[in-house]
Each structure stands twice: as C-alpha cells, then as structure tokens.
Amino acid sequence: MISIKTTPTESLNASRVDITLNSAQEFGMQFSVAAFGKITDAEGNEVWGQNPLYSGLLNVTGDAWNNWGSDVDDATYIGDLALAQLGLERAEVEEAPAAE
C-alpha cells in the first residue's frame, strides 16, 4: 500500500490518501484510492476518520501506462497520478528537530 499525507482543499478535506493494487493486466493496472480526513475524538485528540471521504479507482492504461518510466520510483508515479485525479497535493514534510 502507498500512503501519502496531503494538504486538504475546500473541495476535498483529505489529509491522507491510501492506494492499493486491485488488478493488473498486460498493459495496465488498476488501483483502489481512498482519501481520509482527521476528526477530533471524545478526548479531544485528532485521529483519522474510519470512513473514507473519497473512495474510487485509478486506472493506469494508455498514456499513463506508456509514460511510466524510470525517472521516479513507482510509488511516487502512482501517487502523483492519484493526487492529480483528486486535485490534491502532497503535504510538506515536517523535519525532525535537530539533536543537541
């Protein structure tokens, strides 16, 4: 599974997108895509919602299949296709504080 932290938008308040392989054929693949948001639980903690805000499919065929090269790793390529389909962007990576 590929899991990507995202920046929520007005149209899709998703903070994480999970992508899993559904099926593969000779010249294509199909992936399940689910987008999740954060909610506040009874104790006031921010947790991931159990139900996806979006659930759909990503079909990698035709040009998307033909353009799949070695310039980026597979997870990045598939992740970028899924995020483009949803209109989301990757969240900026938080750097760990420097050790003293």
C-alpha positions as CSV (number, residue, x, y, z in Angstrom):
1,M,0.0,0.0,0.0
2,I,1.1,3.5,-0.7
3,S,0.0,6.1,1.9
4,I,0.5,9.8,1.2
5,K,-0.1,12.7,3.6
6,T,-1.9,15.5,1.7
7,T,-2.9,19.1,2.1
8,P,-6.7,19.4,2.4
9,T,-8.6,21.6,0.0
10,E,-12.0,23.2,0.1
11,S,-13.4,20.6,-2.3
12,L,-11.8,17.6,-0.5
13,N,-10.9,17.9,3.2
14,A,-8.5,14.9,3.0
15,S,-5.2,14.7,4.9
16,R,-4.2,11.2,3.7
17,V,-4.6,9.1,0.6
18,D,-4.1,5.4,0.6
19,I,-3.6,3.5,-2.7
20,T,-3.6,-0.3,-3.1
21,L,-3.3,-2.5,-6.1
22,N,-6.6,-4.0,-7.3
23,S,-5.6,-5.8,-10.5
24,A,-3.0,-6.0,-13.3
25,Q,-3.2,-6.9,-16.9
26,E,-0.7,-7.0,-19.8
27,F,-0.7,-3.2,-20.5
28,G,-2.3,-1.7,-17.4
29,M,-3.0,-1.7,-13.7
30,Q,-6.0,-0.7,-11.5
31,F,-5.6,0.7,-8.0
32,S,-8.1,1.5,-5.2
33,V,-7.8,5.0,-3.9
34,A,-9.2,6.1,-0.6
35,A,-8.9,9.6,1.0
36,F,-9.2,10.1,4.7
37,G,-9.7,13.2,6.9
38,K,-8.9,13.8,10.5
39,I,-11.6,14.1,13.2
40,T,-11.5,15.0,16.9
41,D,-12.4,12.2,19.2
42,A,-14.2,12.4,22.6
43,E,-10.9,13.0,24.4
44,G,-10.1,16.0,22.1
45,N,-7.3,14.1,20.2
46,E,-7.1,14.4,16.4
47,V,-7.4,10.9,14.8
48,W,-8.0,9.5,11.3
49,G,-11.6,9.0,10.4
50,Q,-12.6,5.4,9.9
51,N,-14.7,6.0,6.7
52,P,-13.0,7.5,3.6
53,L,-14.1,10.9,2.4
54,Y,-13.5,9.5,-1.1
55,S,-13.2,6.0,-2.5
56,G,-12.6,5.3,-6.1
57,L,-10.4,3.7,-8.7
58,L,-7.3,4.7,-10.6
59,N,-6.8,3.0,-14.0
60,V,-3.2,3.2,-15.3
61,T,-3.6,2.5,-19.0
62,G,-2.8,4.2,-22.3
63,D,-0.6,7.3,-22.0
64,A,-0.3,6.9,-18.2
65,W,1.0,3.4,-18.7
66,N,3.3,4.4,-21.6
67,N,4.8,7.3,-19.7
68,W,5.6,5.2,-16.6
69,G,9.4,5.3,-16.8
70,S,12.4,5.2,-14.5
71,D,12.7,9.0,-13.8
72,V,10.8,8.5,-10.5
73,D,10.1,5.5,-8.3
74,D,6.8,3.5,-8.8
75,A,5.2,4.8,-5.6
76,T,5.8,8.4,-6.5
77,Y,4.5,7.9,-10.0
78,I,1.3,6.2,-9.0
79,G,0.9,8.6,-6.0
80,D,1.2,11.6,-8.3
81,L,-1.4,10.2,-10.7
82,A,-3.9,9.6,-7.8
83,L,-3.3,13.0,-6.3
84,A,-3.8,14.7,-9.7
85,Q,-7.1,12.7,-10.1
86,L,-8.3,14.1,-6.7
87,G,-6.9,17.6,-7.1
88,L,-4.7,17.2,-4.0
89,E,-1.0,18.0,-3.3
90,R,1.5,16.2,-1.0
91,A,1.8,17.8,2.4
92,E,5.1,19.4,3.2
93,V,7.4,17.0,5.1
94,E,8.0,18.1,8.6
95,E,11.6,17.9,9.6
96,A,12.6,16.3,12.9
97,P,14.1,18.8,15.4
98,A,17.9,18.7,15.4
99,A,19.6,16.8,18.2
100,E,21.6,18.9,20.6
